[in-house]
Each structure stands twice: as structure tokens, then as C-alpha cells.
Short mmCIF file of C-alpha atoms in Angstrom, two decimals:
data_model
loop_
_atom_site.label_atom_id
_atom_site.label_comp_id
_atom_site.label_asym_id
_atom_site.label_seq_id
_atom_site.Cartn_x
_atom_site.Cartn_y
_atom_site.Cartn_z
CA MET A 1 27.04 5.54 32.55
CA SER A 2 24.92 5.15 29.80
CA THR A 3 26.92 2.24 28.12
CA LYS A 4 27.58 -0.67 30.18
CA LYS A 5 29.45 -4.00 29.53
CA ALA A 6 28.02 -7.14 30.74
CA THR A 7 29.99 -9.49 32.71
CA SER A 8 27.05 -11.95 33.71
CA ALA A 9 23.71 -13.22 32.51
CA LEU A 10 21.19 -15.23 33.94
CA ILE A 11 19.23 -17.41 31.29
CA SER A 12 16.22 -19.52 32.23
CA VAL A 13 13.71 -20.13 29.27
CA PHE A 14 11.03 -22.40 28.14
CA HIS A 15 11.66 -22.04 24.43
CA LYS A 16 15.20 -22.59 23.51
CA ASP A 17 15.06 -22.13 19.74
CA GLY A 18 17.71 -19.63 18.63
CA LEU A 19 19.38 -19.56 21.97
CA GLU A 20 22.49 -21.33 21.06
CA PRO A 21 24.15 -18.55 19.11
CA ILE A 22 23.51 -16.11 22.19
CA VAL A 23 24.91 -18.67 24.66
CA LYS A 24 28.17 -19.23 22.40
CA LYS A 25 28.70 -15.43 22.15
CA PHE A 26 28.45 -15.04 25.90
CA ASN A 27 30.97 -17.60 26.28
CA GLU A 28 33.40 -16.19 23.71
CA LEU A 29 33.02 -12.72 25.59
CA GLY A 30 33.64 -14.15 28.94
CA ILE A 31 30.24 -13.39 30.27
CA THR A 32 29.29 -15.63 33.30
CA ILE A 33 26.11 -17.71 32.75
CA TYR A 34 23.86 -18.55 35.41
CA SER A 35 20.86 -20.92 34.75
CA THR A 36 18.37 -23.28 35.93
CA GLY A 37 16.77 -26.84 35.16
CA GLY A 38 16.26 -27.35 31.29
CA THR A 39 18.08 -24.33 30.18
CA GLU A 40 21.12 -25.27 32.17
CA LYS A 41 21.20 -28.79 30.90
CA PHE A 42 20.81 -27.26 27.28
CA ILE A 43 23.87 -25.14 27.94
CA LYS A 44 26.03 -27.85 29.32
CA ASP A 45 25.13 -29.83 26.31
CA LEU A 46 26.82 -27.29 24.12
CA GLY A 47 30.10 -27.72 26.15
CA ILE A 48 29.67 -24.26 27.76
CA ASP A 49 30.31 -23.53 31.41
CA VAL A 50 27.17 -22.53 33.20
CA VAL A 51 26.81 -21.83 37.13
CA PRO A 52 23.51 -23.38 38.53
CA VAL A 53 21.33 -21.04 40.40
CA GLU A 54 21.34 -23.54 43.33
CA ASP A 55 25.10 -22.73 43.71
CA VAL A 56 24.39 -19.02 44.16
CA THR A 57 21.31 -19.34 46.52
CA SER A 58 22.65 -22.50 48.25
CA TYR A 59 18.99 -23.47 48.21
CA PRO A 60 17.68 -26.37 45.77
CA SER A 61 14.87 -26.09 43.26
CA ILE A 62 11.67 -27.03 45.31
CA LEU A 63 7.80 -27.79 44.88
CA GLY A 64 8.32 -29.58 41.64
CA GLY A 65 10.27 -26.54 40.06
CA ARG A 66 7.50 -23.98 41.26
CA VAL A 67 10.33 -22.35 43.20
CA LYS A 68 13.76 -21.80 41.82
CA THR A 69 14.86 -18.36 41.31
CA LEU A 70 12.71 -16.68 43.89
CA HIS A 71 15.64 -15.77 46.15
CA PRO A 72 17.40 -12.59 47.48
CA LYS A 73 20.84 -13.55 45.92
CA VAL A 74 18.95 -13.80 42.49
CA PHE A 75 16.97 -10.73 42.76
CA GLY A 76 19.39 -8.84 44.56
CA GLY A 77 21.84 -9.20 41.59
CA ILE A 78 19.27 -8.08 39.28
CA LEU A 79 17.74 -5.02 41.12
CA ASN A 80 20.72 -3.52 42.77
CA ARG A 81 21.53 0.21 41.85
CA GLN A 82 25.15 0.19 40.71
CA ASP A 83 25.39 4.10 41.35
CA ASN A 84 24.10 3.37 44.90
CA GLU A 85 26.99 2.87 47.43
CA THR A 86 24.80 0.98 49.87
CA ASP A 87 23.39 -1.28 47.25
CA VAL A 88 26.99 -2.20 46.17
CA ALA A 89 28.02 -2.53 49.54
CA GLN A 90 25.20 -5.11 50.41
CA LEU A 91 26.17 -7.18 47.18
CA GLU A 92 29.62 -7.64 48.77
CA GLU A 93 28.28 -8.16 52.32
CA PHE A 94 25.92 -10.98 51.18
CA GLU A 95 28.04 -12.53 48.47
CA ILE A 96 25.35 -11.40 45.76
CA PRO A 97 26.79 -11.85 42.30
CA GLN A 98 25.91 -8.71 39.82
CA ILE A 99 23.64 -9.94 37.03
CA ASP A 100 23.63 -7.69 33.99
CA ILE A 101 21.55 -9.50 31.51
CA VAL A 102 18.38 -11.41 32.05
CA ILE A 103 17.09 -13.88 29.36
CA VAL A 104 13.70 -15.19 30.52
CA ASP A 105 10.51 -16.12 28.82
CA LEU A 106 7.10 -17.22 30.03
CA TYR A 107 5.26 -20.43 30.14
CA PRO A 108 2.76 -20.73 27.11
CA PHE A 109 -0.41 -19.99 29.18
CA GLU A 110 -2.54 -18.65 26.15
CA LYS A 111 -1.56 -21.72 24.05
CA THR A 112 -2.49 -24.15 26.77
CA VAL A 113 -5.69 -22.50 27.22
CA ALA A 114 -6.28 -22.77 23.39
CA SER A 115 -5.52 -26.34 23.24
CA GLY A 116 -8.37 -27.27 25.41
CA ALA A 117 -6.10 -28.60 28.39
CA SER A 118 -7.41 -29.32 31.83
CA GLU A 119 -7.70 -26.60 34.40
CA GLN A 120 -4.73 -28.05 36.37
CA ASP A 121 -2.40 -28.04 33.37
CA ILE A 122 -3.41 -24.32 32.67
CA ILE A 123 -2.75 -23.41 36.23
CA GLU A 124 0.64 -24.96 36.12
CA LYS A 125 1.25 -22.65 33.04
CA ILE A 126 0.99 -19.55 35.19
CA ASP A 127 4.44 -18.43 35.32
CA ILE A 128 5.88 -17.03 38.93
CA GLY A 129 9.37 -16.88 38.59
CA GLY A 130 9.76 -15.82 35.11
CA ILE A 131 7.22 -13.01 35.30
CA SER A 132 9.02 -11.87 38.55
CA LEU A 133 12.57 -11.86 36.88
CA ILE A 134 11.18 -9.95 33.92
CA ARG A 135 9.54 -7.16 35.84
CA ALA A 136 12.79 -6.82 38.13
CA ALA A 137 15.16 -6.56 35.45
CA ALA A 138 12.91 -4.48 33.16
CA LYS A 139 12.56 -2.21 36.08
CA ASN A 140 16.31 -1.85 36.55
CA PHE A 141 16.92 -1.11 33.14
CA LYS A 142 19.54 1.39 33.84
CA ASP A 143 21.78 -1.33 34.77
CA VAL A 144 20.27 -4.50 33.41
CA LEU A 145 19.46 -5.73 29.79
CA CYS A 146 16.03 -7.54 29.99
CA VAL A 147 15.32 -10.08 27.04
CA SER A 148 12.03 -11.48 27.34
CA SER A 149 10.99 -13.16 23.87
CA MET A 150 12.71 -15.48 21.62
CA GLU A 151 11.84 -13.19 18.73
CA ASP A 152 14.31 -10.68 20.20
CA TYR A 153 17.19 -13.24 20.08
CA ALA A 154 18.64 -12.03 16.55
CA GLU A 155 18.58 -8.37 17.66
CA VAL A 156 20.09 -9.19 21.03
CA LEU A 157 22.94 -11.18 19.33
CA GLU A 158 23.57 -8.43 17.09
CA ILE A 159 23.71 -5.73 19.73
CA ILE A 160 26.03 -7.83 21.95
CA THR A 161 28.11 -8.67 19.14
CA ASN A 162 28.65 -5.03 17.84
CA GLY A 163 29.01 -3.77 21.34
CA GLY A 164 31.46 -6.49 22.40
CA GLY A 165 29.16 -7.17 25.20
CA SER A 166 28.18 -3.55 25.94
CA THR A 167 24.52 -2.20 25.40
CA THR A 168 23.34 1.38 25.62
CA LEU A 169 20.88 2.89 28.01
CA GLU A 170 18.59 3.57 25.08
CA GLU A 171 18.90 -0.31 24.06
CA ARG A 172 18.31 -1.29 27.57
CA LYS A 173 15.20 1.04 28.07
CA ARG A 174 13.61 -0.15 24.77
CA PHE A 175 14.01 -3.88 25.79
CA ALA A 176 12.17 -3.00 29.12
CA THR A 177 9.39 -1.43 27.23
CA LYS A 178 9.07 -4.87 25.34
CA SER A 179 9.20 -6.51 28.59
CA PHE A 180 6.50 -4.88 30.12
CA ASN A 181 4.47 -5.26 27.07
CA ILE A 182 4.76 -9.03 27.38
CA SER A 183 4.18 -9.01 31.29
CA SER A 184 1.11 -6.95 30.93
CA HIS A 185 -0.36 -8.96 28.12
CA TYR A 186 0.40 -12.24 29.99
CA ASP A 187 -1.55 -11.05 33.28
CA THR A 188 -4.40 -9.71 31.13
CA ALA A 189 -4.55 -13.33 29.53
CA ILE A 190 -4.66 -14.89 33.03
CA PHE A 191 -7.29 -12.48 34.46
CA ASN A 192 -9.56 -12.99 31.49
CA TYR A 193 -9.31 -16.85 31.65
CA PHE A 194 -10.24 -16.69 35.49
CA ASN A 195 -13.12 -13.77 35.17
CA GLN A 196 -16.31 -15.16 33.78
CA GLY A 197 -18.11 -11.74 34.23
CA GLU A 198 -18.13 -11.79 38.15
CA ILE A 199 -15.76 -8.63 37.98
CA PRO A 200 -17.15 -5.86 35.81
CA ALA A 201 -13.67 -5.06 34.40
CA LEU A 202 -12.55 -4.53 30.94
CA LYS A 203 -8.98 -5.70 30.07
CA MET A 204 -7.87 -6.01 26.50
CA SER A 205 -4.36 -6.61 25.25
CA GLU A 206 -3.17 -7.24 21.70
CA THR A 207 0.40 -7.69 21.19
CA ASN A 208 -0.04 -8.00 17.03
CA GLY A 209 -0.11 -4.32 15.95
CA LYS A 210 0.02 -3.13 12.36
CA THR A 211 0.42 0.45 11.04
CA LEU A 212 -1.96 1.35 8.47
CA ARG A 213 -1.37 3.69 5.61
CA TYR A 214 -3.90 5.78 7.23
CA GLY A 215 -7.19 5.78 9.06
CA GLU A 216 -10.86 6.52 7.65
CA ASN A 217 -9.31 9.56 5.81
CA PRO A 218 -5.65 10.55 5.06
CA HIS A 219 -5.46 13.09 7.66
CA GLN A 220 -6.03 10.42 10.40
CA LYS A 221 -3.52 7.90 11.64
CA GLY A 222 -4.76 4.06 11.64
CA TYR A 223 -3.86 0.99 13.31
CA PHE A 224 -4.94 -2.67 13.50
CA TYR A 225 -4.41 -4.64 16.57
CA GLY A 226 -5.20 -8.27 16.22
CA ASP A 227 -4.44 -11.60 14.56
CA PHE A 228 -5.56 -10.85 10.87
CA ASP A 229 -3.79 -14.17 9.85
CA ALA A 230 -5.75 -16.31 12.03
CA ILE A 231 -8.87 -15.47 10.14
CA PHE A 232 -7.45 -15.04 6.70
CA ASN A 233 -4.80 -16.27 4.39
CA LYS A 234 -4.03 -13.26 1.90
CA LEU A 235 -3.36 -14.73 -1.40
CA HIS A 236 -2.86 -11.78 -3.37
CA GLY A 237 -3.05 -7.88 -3.56
CA LYS A 238 -2.09 -4.69 -1.71
CA GLU A 239 -2.12 -4.06 1.78
CA LEU A 240 -5.72 -3.67 3.36
CA SER A 241 -6.62 -0.08 4.58
CA TYR A 242 -8.50 0.95 7.51
CA ASN A 243 -11.65 1.15 5.62
CA ASN A 244 -11.03 -2.12 3.79
CA LEU A 245 -10.87 -3.70 7.43
CA LEU A 246 -14.19 -2.25 8.40
CA ASP A 247 -15.94 -3.46 5.25
CA VAL A 248 -14.22 -6.82 5.62
CA ASP A 249 -15.59 -7.10 9.10
CA SER A 250 -19.16 -6.31 7.84
CA ALA A 251 -18.88 -8.76 4.91
CA VAL A 252 -17.70 -11.72 7.36
CA ASN A 253 -20.53 -11.11 9.82
CA LEU A 254 -23.09 -10.85 7.24
CA MET A 255 -21.98 -14.05 5.60
CA GLU A 256 -21.88 -15.75 9.01
CA GLU A 257 -25.55 -15.81 8.62
CA PHE A 258 -25.55 -17.81 5.30
CA LYS A 259 -22.74 -19.97 6.35
CA ASP A 260 -24.35 -23.31 5.82
CA ASP A 261 -26.79 -22.26 3.19
CA ALA A 262 -26.95 -22.77 -0.63
CA PRO A 263 -24.41 -20.65 -2.62
CA THR A 264 -24.71 -17.00 -1.39
CA PHE A 265 -22.87 -14.23 -2.71
CA ALA A 266 -22.89 -10.50 -1.22
CA ILE A 267 -21.26 -7.24 -2.25
CA LEU A 268 -20.64 -4.67 0.29
CA LYS A 269 -20.04 -0.90 0.20
CA HIS A 270 -19.61 1.35 3.28
CA ASN A 271 -20.46 -1.63 5.65
CA ASN A 272 -23.81 -2.13 4.05
CA ALA A 273 -24.76 -4.78 1.48
CA CYS A 274 -25.66 -3.43 -1.98
CA GLY A 275 -25.98 -6.83 -3.45
CA LEU A 276 -26.88 -10.27 -2.14
CA ALA A 277 -28.51 -13.19 -3.86
CA GLN A 278 -28.71 -17.07 -2.88
CA ARG A 279 -28.87 -19.42 -5.89
CA ASP A 280 -28.16 -22.92 -7.13
CA THR A 281 -24.78 -22.02 -8.21
CA ILE A 282 -22.30 -19.39 -6.88
CA HIS A 283 -22.04 -17.99 -10.43
CA GLN A 284 -25.75 -17.08 -10.69
CA ALA A 285 -25.65 -15.83 -7.10
CA TYR A 286 -22.82 -13.34 -8.08
CA ILE A 287 -24.79 -12.19 -11.19
CA ASP A 288 -28.09 -11.52 -9.17
CA ALA A 289 -26.10 -10.01 -6.31
CA LEU A 290 -24.44 -7.60 -8.85
CA ALA A 291 -27.80 -6.82 -10.35
CA GLY A 292 -28.91 -5.45 -6.97
CA ASP A 293 -26.84 -2.28 -7.53
CA PRO A 294 -24.27 -2.44 -10.20
CA VAL A 295 -23.40 1.19 -9.60
CA SER A 296 -22.44 0.91 -6.10
CA ALA A 297 -20.56 -2.54 -6.50
CA PHE A 298 -17.72 -0.59 -8.15
CA GLY A 299 -14.95 -0.68 -5.73
CA GLY A 300 -16.92 -3.02 -3.23
CA ILE A 301 -15.97 -5.93 -0.94
CA LEU A 302 -17.29 -9.35 -2.32
CA ILE A 303 -17.60 -12.46 -0.37
CA SER A 304 -18.94 -15.86 -1.18
CA ASN A 305 -19.89 -18.57 1.36
CA VAL A 306 -18.71 -21.32 -1.07
CA GLU A 307 -15.72 -21.95 -3.30
CA ILE A 308 -15.33 -19.39 -6.35
CA ASP A 309 -15.16 -21.18 -9.57
CA LYS A 310 -13.92 -19.97 -12.93
CA PRO A 311 -17.23 -18.90 -14.45
CA THR A 312 -17.68 -16.78 -11.37
CA ALA A 313 -14.16 -15.36 -11.33
CA GLU A 314 -14.52 -14.46 -15.04
CA GLU A 315 -17.65 -12.40 -14.06
CA ILE A 316 -15.91 -10.82 -11.00
CA HIS A 317 -12.76 -9.97 -13.14
CA GLN A 318 -14.94 -7.58 -15.21
CA LEU A 319 -15.69 -5.50 -12.16
CA PHE A 320 -13.09 -3.22 -10.27
CA CYS A 321 -13.45 -4.35 -6.63
CA GLU A 322 -11.18 -3.96 -3.51
CA VAL A 323 -11.37 -7.33 -1.86
CA VAL A 324 -12.57 -10.73 -2.67
CA ILE A 325 -13.23 -13.23 0.10
CA ALA A 326 -14.12 -16.86 -0.15
CA PRO A 327 -13.51 -20.24 1.86
CA SER A 328 -11.48 -21.31 -1.30
CA TYR A 329 -11.00 -20.91 -4.84
CA SER A 330 -10.40 -23.24 -7.91
CA GLU A 331 -6.83 -22.90 -9.42
CA GLU A 332 -8.43 -21.33 -12.54
CA ALA A 333 -10.59 -18.89 -10.51
CA LEU A 334 -7.51 -17.77 -8.63
CA GLU A 335 -5.35 -17.20 -11.49
CA ILE A 336 -8.22 -14.99 -13.23
CA LEU A 337 -8.46 -12.95 -10.00
CA LYS A 338 -4.75 -12.36 -9.74
CA GLY A 339 -5.04 -10.57 -13.02
CA LYS A 340 -5.31 -7.38 -11.26
CA LYS A 341 -2.41 -6.56 -9.10
CA ASN A 342 -3.98 -4.53 -6.45
CA ARG A 343 -7.11 -6.76 -5.97
CA ILE A 344 -7.03 -8.23 -2.47
CA ILE A 345 -7.69 -11.91 -2.50
CA LEU A 346 -8.53 -13.45 0.81
CA VAL A 347 -9.18 -17.20 1.87
CA GLN A 348 -11.55 -17.12 4.93
CA ASN A 349 -10.44 -19.69 7.68
CA ASP A 350 -13.31 -21.42 9.68
CA ILE A 351 -12.60 -19.91 13.26
CA ALA A 352 -15.06 -18.60 15.70
CA LEU A 353 -15.54 -14.83 15.67
CA PRO A 354 -15.41 -12.60 18.86
CA SER A 355 -18.44 -12.75 21.07
CA ASN A 356 -18.29 -9.25 22.27
CA GLN A 357 -18.28 -5.77 20.55
CA VAL A 358 -16.38 -3.00 21.76
CA ARG A 359 -16.22 0.74 20.78
CA THR A 360 -14.95 3.87 22.25
CA CYS A 361 -17.71 6.33 23.64
CA LEU A 362 -17.16 9.62 25.20
CA ASN A 363 -14.24 9.26 27.82
CA GLY A 364 -14.73 5.38 27.99
CA VAL A 365 -15.97 2.43 26.18
CA LEU A 366 -19.12 0.71 25.34
CA VAL A 367 -19.10 -3.31 25.40
CA GLN A 368 -22.00 -5.56 24.47
CA ASP A 369 -22.82 -8.92 23.46
CA LYS A 370 -22.64 -9.63 19.76
CA ASP A 371 -26.23 -9.81 18.26
CA ASN A 372 -25.97 -13.42 17.78
CA ARG A 373 -29.75 -14.10 17.46
CA THR A 374 -30.86 -14.86 13.90
CA ASP A 375 -34.68 -14.85 13.37
CA ALA A 376 -35.71 -18.32 12.23
CA VAL A 377 -38.96 -19.94 11.33
CA GLU A 378 -39.72 -21.20 14.77
CA ASP A 379 -39.62 -17.59 15.83
CA LEU A 380 -42.18 -16.27 13.54
CA GLN A 381 -45.50 -14.99 15.11
CA TYR A 382 -48.25 -15.18 12.35
CA VAL A 383 -50.27 -12.17 13.53
CA THR A 384 -52.40 -11.50 10.33
CA ASP A 385 -55.31 -13.27 8.72
CA LYS A 386 -53.34 -14.13 5.77
CA LYS A 387 -50.28 -16.20 6.46
CA PRO A 388 -47.34 -16.07 4.25
CA THR A 389 -46.54 -18.79 1.73
CA GLN A 390 -43.65 -21.16 1.96
CA GLU A 391 -41.66 -19.13 -0.65
CA GLU A 392 -42.46 -15.88 1.30
CA ILE A 393 -41.27 -17.29 4.50
CA GLU A 394 -38.09 -18.11 2.75
CA ASP A 395 -37.55 -14.72 1.61
CA LEU A 396 -38.72 -13.17 4.95
CA ILE A 397 -35.96 -15.21 6.61
CA PHE A 398 -33.52 -14.11 3.87
CA ALA A 399 -34.35 -10.35 4.24
CA SER A 400 -34.33 -10.57 8.02
CA LYS A 401 -30.79 -11.74 8.13
CA LEU A 402 -29.62 -9.13 5.90
CA CYS A 403 -31.59 -6.45 7.70
CA LYS A 404 -29.85 -7.27 10.86
CA HIS A 405 -26.53 -6.36 9.33
CA THR A 406 -27.55 -3.10 7.70
CA LYS A 407 -27.33 0.31 9.50
CA SER A 408 -30.39 1.55 11.36
CA ASN A 409 -32.86 2.76 10.45
CA THR A 410 -33.21 0.25 7.77
CA ILE A 411 -35.70 -1.31 5.54
CA VAL A 412 -34.85 -4.31 3.16
CA LEU A 413 -36.96 -5.53 0.23
CA ALA A 414 -36.25 -8.74 -1.21
CA LYS A 415 -37.83 -11.24 -3.68
CA ASN A 416 -36.84 -14.75 -4.62
CA LYS A 417 -33.85 -14.78 -2.25
CA GLN A 418 -32.46 -11.68 -3.90
CA LEU A 419 -31.74 -8.09 -2.47
CA CYS A 420 -34.10 -5.73 -4.46
CA ALA A 421 -32.90 -2.65 -2.42
CA SER A 422 -32.46 -1.29 1.19
CA GLY A 423 -32.98 1.91 2.72
CA THR A 424 -29.84 2.33 5.03
CA GLY A 425 -28.88 4.73 8.03
CA GLN A 426 -31.88 6.99 7.68
CA THR A 427 -33.39 9.02 10.76
CA SER A 428 -36.90 7.97 9.73
CA ARG A 429 -38.13 4.34 8.82
CA VAL A 430 -40.52 6.04 6.22
CA ASP A 431 -37.28 7.55 4.57
CA ALA A 432 -35.70 4.37 4.64
CA LEU A 433 -38.42 2.69 3.07
CA ASN A 434 -38.99 5.32 0.34
CA GLN A 435 -35.20 5.14 -0.46
CA ALA A 436 -35.55 1.29 -1.04
CA ILE A 437 -38.59 1.59 -3.28
CA HIS A 438 -36.88 4.40 -5.26
CA LYS A 439 -33.61 2.25 -5.59
CA ALA A 440 -35.56 -0.95 -6.53
CA ASN A 441 -37.49 0.75 -9.22
CA HIS A 442 -34.17 2.65 -10.44
CA PHE A 443 -32.74 -0.98 -10.97
CA ASN A 444 -35.88 -2.24 -12.64
CA PHE A 445 -37.00 -4.75 -9.96
CA ASP A 446 -40.69 -5.67 -10.03
CA LEU A 447 -41.67 -5.48 -6.24
CA ASN A 448 -44.95 -7.40 -6.91
CA GLY A 449 -44.87 -10.40 -4.59
CA ALA A 450 -41.63 -9.02 -2.85
CA VAL A 451 -41.14 -9.07 1.11
CA MET A 452 -40.16 -6.28 3.37
CA ALA A 453 -38.04 -6.59 6.49
CA SER A 454 -37.81 -3.80 9.20
CA ASP A 455 -35.04 -3.78 11.92
CA ALA A 456 -37.57 -2.34 14.38
CA PHE A 457 -41.18 -2.00 14.92
CA PHE A 458 -43.41 0.34 13.07
CA PRO A 459 -44.88 3.11 15.26
CA PHE A 460 -47.61 3.90 12.68
CA PRO A 461 -49.22 1.90 9.76
CA ASP A 462 -47.62 4.09 7.13
CA CYS A 463 -44.68 1.89 6.15
CA VAL A 464 -47.04 -1.15 5.62
CA GLU A 465 -49.42 1.10 3.70
CA ILE A 466 -46.48 2.58 1.60
CA SER A 467 -44.97 -0.93 0.92
CA HIS A 468 -48.38 -2.53 0.01
CA LYS A 469 -49.12 0.29 -2.58
CA ASN A 470 -45.85 -0.71 -4.19
CA GLY A 471 -46.41 -4.47 -4.46
CA ILE A 472 -45.09 -5.81 -1.16
CA SER A 473 -46.90 -8.95 -0.26
CA SER A 474 -45.61 -9.89 3.06
CA VAL A 475 -43.73 -8.27 5.97
CA ILE A 476 -41.28 -9.17 8.91
CA GLN A 477 -40.85 -7.01 11.78
CA PRO A 478 -40.03 -7.34 15.41
CA GLY A 479 -43.36 -5.98 16.82
CA GLY A 480 -43.53 -4.20 20.25
CA SER A 481 -45.27 -1.07 19.38
CA ILE A 482 -48.26 0.17 21.43
CA LYS A 483 -49.84 0.70 18.00
CA ASP A 484 -48.95 -2.63 16.53
CA GLN A 485 -52.63 -3.24 15.95
CA LEU A 486 -53.05 -0.43 13.62
CA SER A 487 -50.34 -2.12 11.24
CA ILE A 488 -51.97 -5.62 11.61
CA ASP A 489 -55.42 -4.11 10.83
CA TYR A 490 -54.07 -2.37 7.64
CA CYS A 491 -52.58 -5.76 6.39
CA ASN A 492 -55.79 -7.78 7.25
CA GLU A 493 -57.68 -5.29 5.36
CA ASN A 494 -55.46 -5.21 2.25
CA ASN A 495 -54.53 -8.86 2.22
CA VAL A 496 -50.97 -8.63 3.32
CA SER A 497 -49.47 -11.03 5.54
CA MET A 498 -47.22 -10.16 8.37
CA VAL A 499 -45.08 -11.96 10.85
CA MET A 500 -43.46 -10.74 14.07
CA THR A 501 -40.19 -11.95 15.62
CA GLY A 502 -40.11 -10.29 19.12
CA THR A 503 -36.38 -9.54 18.25
CA ARG A 504 -35.15 -6.08 17.45
CA HIS A 505 -32.10 -5.67 15.48
CA PHE A 506 -30.53 -2.09 15.77
CA LYS A 507 -27.42 -1.60 14.27
CA HIS A 508 -25.74 1.92 15.15
#
């Protein structure tokens, strides 16, 4: 039969919040309850009869509670097939009680790891009996309802109440699916804790899933799996879209480069910065970032590395933008920014970002370490006769940080810690440079004394020649070309300073 009335239940849980109404309903319906340890005491304290599992197995809990339910009389009661005559006969022969409902959760392994607990404490939070009970009950969903999370207690109570203790096959199978989701996630977390790269295996599990309005385009389905709320507090605005999330990711990773710097503001569009400036105040940083490309800023993603104040919010409010991100907002600033109902306002929490990057490729996935190397003054190799000034060095580092987070091939032009223009995602580095120069000229930037950053080496001296003829005074690039000397020679002949970092920053 697809609908089945329960006569007995096994309850053994770590978290007991929300359990009381279910226990009381089982008692009201005459469902026999079996339990262990702390859960057994919890039920007894409610004044409700409960059968200790030890009475069923005739065996005590041993090894400090490591072995309680691992017994044929427990698993036989769960795994028997009630439409199988041999199974039913063996239940009678060995005096095994039928178990129709299993309510079990797992020790908090991930929370224990996250707490910084000792290895021994972490090991003790690897559940053995619980995970076995869940797998057994979920496997036998034809006859058993498996409840493996306290988040499902309210729904279970409603189902049991409405059905008078009965459940449908469809309900039991749905809960089995939930249970295998929990058990597989649990095992993945344990493996990833133990595996420090010795075994070349990729195991990922995200139980927080959200369906998005659509993917990159309306005809594509889109989903986000991850703990968005751990990174952000969303204060206002509509739901984030697939494209919003990609842009927010780019914005957060870019601003990580300027986390502890002077007030810095960035404006991004399609994963690339169209404006970036660092100033004494965040208000001026926003104004100068917007000046980098006020056209592309329309509908962009805005991010600050410091609190957004009222003057800055008043400027932002004049611009149509999708998302604003900051570590905090003044009360006045928040009220101003909330003036547009769809504008998404996020507070970024100070948590570590992932150290690996994963993306689909062909019929598999590519995994790599995140590009965590940031070019610093101590990395610079001074390869030309002319050395950059202190101001130029600061601009070179500024431009290099931005270049690292711009799609390849890319060239970044900067001056006085302000993005003048960039050439993004070009198939030729010369094209990227020409694009950047054209854009800087279009927005009336004076490139005399500006610096240029490249994400990879120059195979020929054409880029340094073009940049020099447009006023660029200093260049930062990785180096590594067999023809590096040609670029160095041109710089020496034309009084241009150039530094090399030895680190390429491709971003595909």
C-alpha cells in the first residue's frame, strides 16, 4: 500500500528544538516511541512513555556512547520489507519490532570544525550510528518515513496530524531524498576536512540553493548555491539576479585588493571596473571613480572599502545603479539610498573568501588556486635606466591591482590613483591599449604623466611605443618575453621608466 499508518517510531537526535510537539502527537496517536540517551531523557521529562533501545537490543550503550543503535534488532526493524513474507517471518522469529518512522539528526561536524576545535573533538563529531540510521530508513522509504533535520519538524507534524499517523509513499520518498542530501553533504564535509590535497578528488556540496529569476539571459535557468547571507547583510532592494551575483563577485574580489587602503571606490559593469579612484574621502573617491566612465556607470555595481556617508550617498542617488556594497552606511546615507525601491544595498561582512576557483569545462571542471598574489613595491624589478618616482610607483601598484581583476588581454591606464581607462578582453594587447587610449581621450583625461599596467608581457615594443607617444611616463608589466630587451631599449631611448614584476595575471 502506498499510504501507511505508523505504529512505532525511533527518535534519537542531537538538536531537540521543536521536537516536543511531535513527541506529544505520537503519544496522542498511540505510536510507540523508542529512543536513546539524551533524547530518551527529554521524552521522559515530558511525562511520555518511551522504550529504551537497550530494552530492544538487550545490550547497553557502550564505548562512551559510540555504539548505541548499531544492532540487528534496530536495523532489522527499519530495513525489513513489509511485503516480503520472509522478512516479516524473521521479525517474528527474532522478536524484532517494526519501526515505521525514524527521526535522527547528525552531530554538528561542520560547526565543530568552524569553531576551531581540537582534532579529537572534531573526530568525535563524526556521526556513525546516526548516519547509518538515516541511510537505512531512507533506503526503505517504501515502508519508513525518515526525518533527518529539525528544519522538517513542522512539516512532519502537519503530515502526521492531517493523516492521523499515516504517510503517503510520495511523502516518504520526498523525505528520503532530503535525507540522502543531508547524508551526502555530511560525508563530503568529512572527506574535505581529512583530504589536504593528497587525493586528487573534487567533492563539492552546497545545501543552500536558491532559484534565480533566470540565468545570464531570460531563456536560461539560473541557480545560486552558497551561503550568501554569510558574506552580506541585504538591507534593501529587489532580489539579486544571476548577472548581479557575477558582478558582485567581481566587485568584492577587486575591492579586496584595497581593503586596508585609503578610501577607495569602484564602479563595475560586466565584471570589469569602469571607474576606480582612491582619495582622502570616500565622497571624492566616488566622484573621481564616476568620472572614469560616467556612461558605463549607468546600471553598474558600486563598492566602497569604507563606510558610505551622507555626501557620498547624495551623489550616488543621482545615478541609476543596480547594487551598492560597503562595510557600513551612516543612518542618513542609508535613508537616502533606500529612496529607490529596487536599488540593492548590501553590507559586506568581514569573512574570508574562497581560496579556490571552480568552473565547468567540456565534460568536466577546472579547479585552480585563486590568484592571491598582489604585486607590491618589494616585487618590482627596475629594468630601465630611468626609475619611476614615488608617485609613479604608487600609481603603478594601483594600476596593477586593477589590471589583475580585468579581463585579458587588458591594459590599464591610471594617474593620481584614478582609473583613466582600460582596454578589456581584447584578442590583441595592442587593441587593448588603443581601446584604453581612445576611451581616456573621450572622457578628457590628460595622459601626460599617467602609468600603464599590462596583465602579461609585451612580445614586441609596440605597446610601450604607442603609450609613450600618448604621454605615458611609466610602465608595469610581468616581463618574461624573449624580446623583453626590445621594450627596455625603447624605454631607455625615450626616457620612460619600466618595472617588471615576474607575475602574470591573466583573467579569462
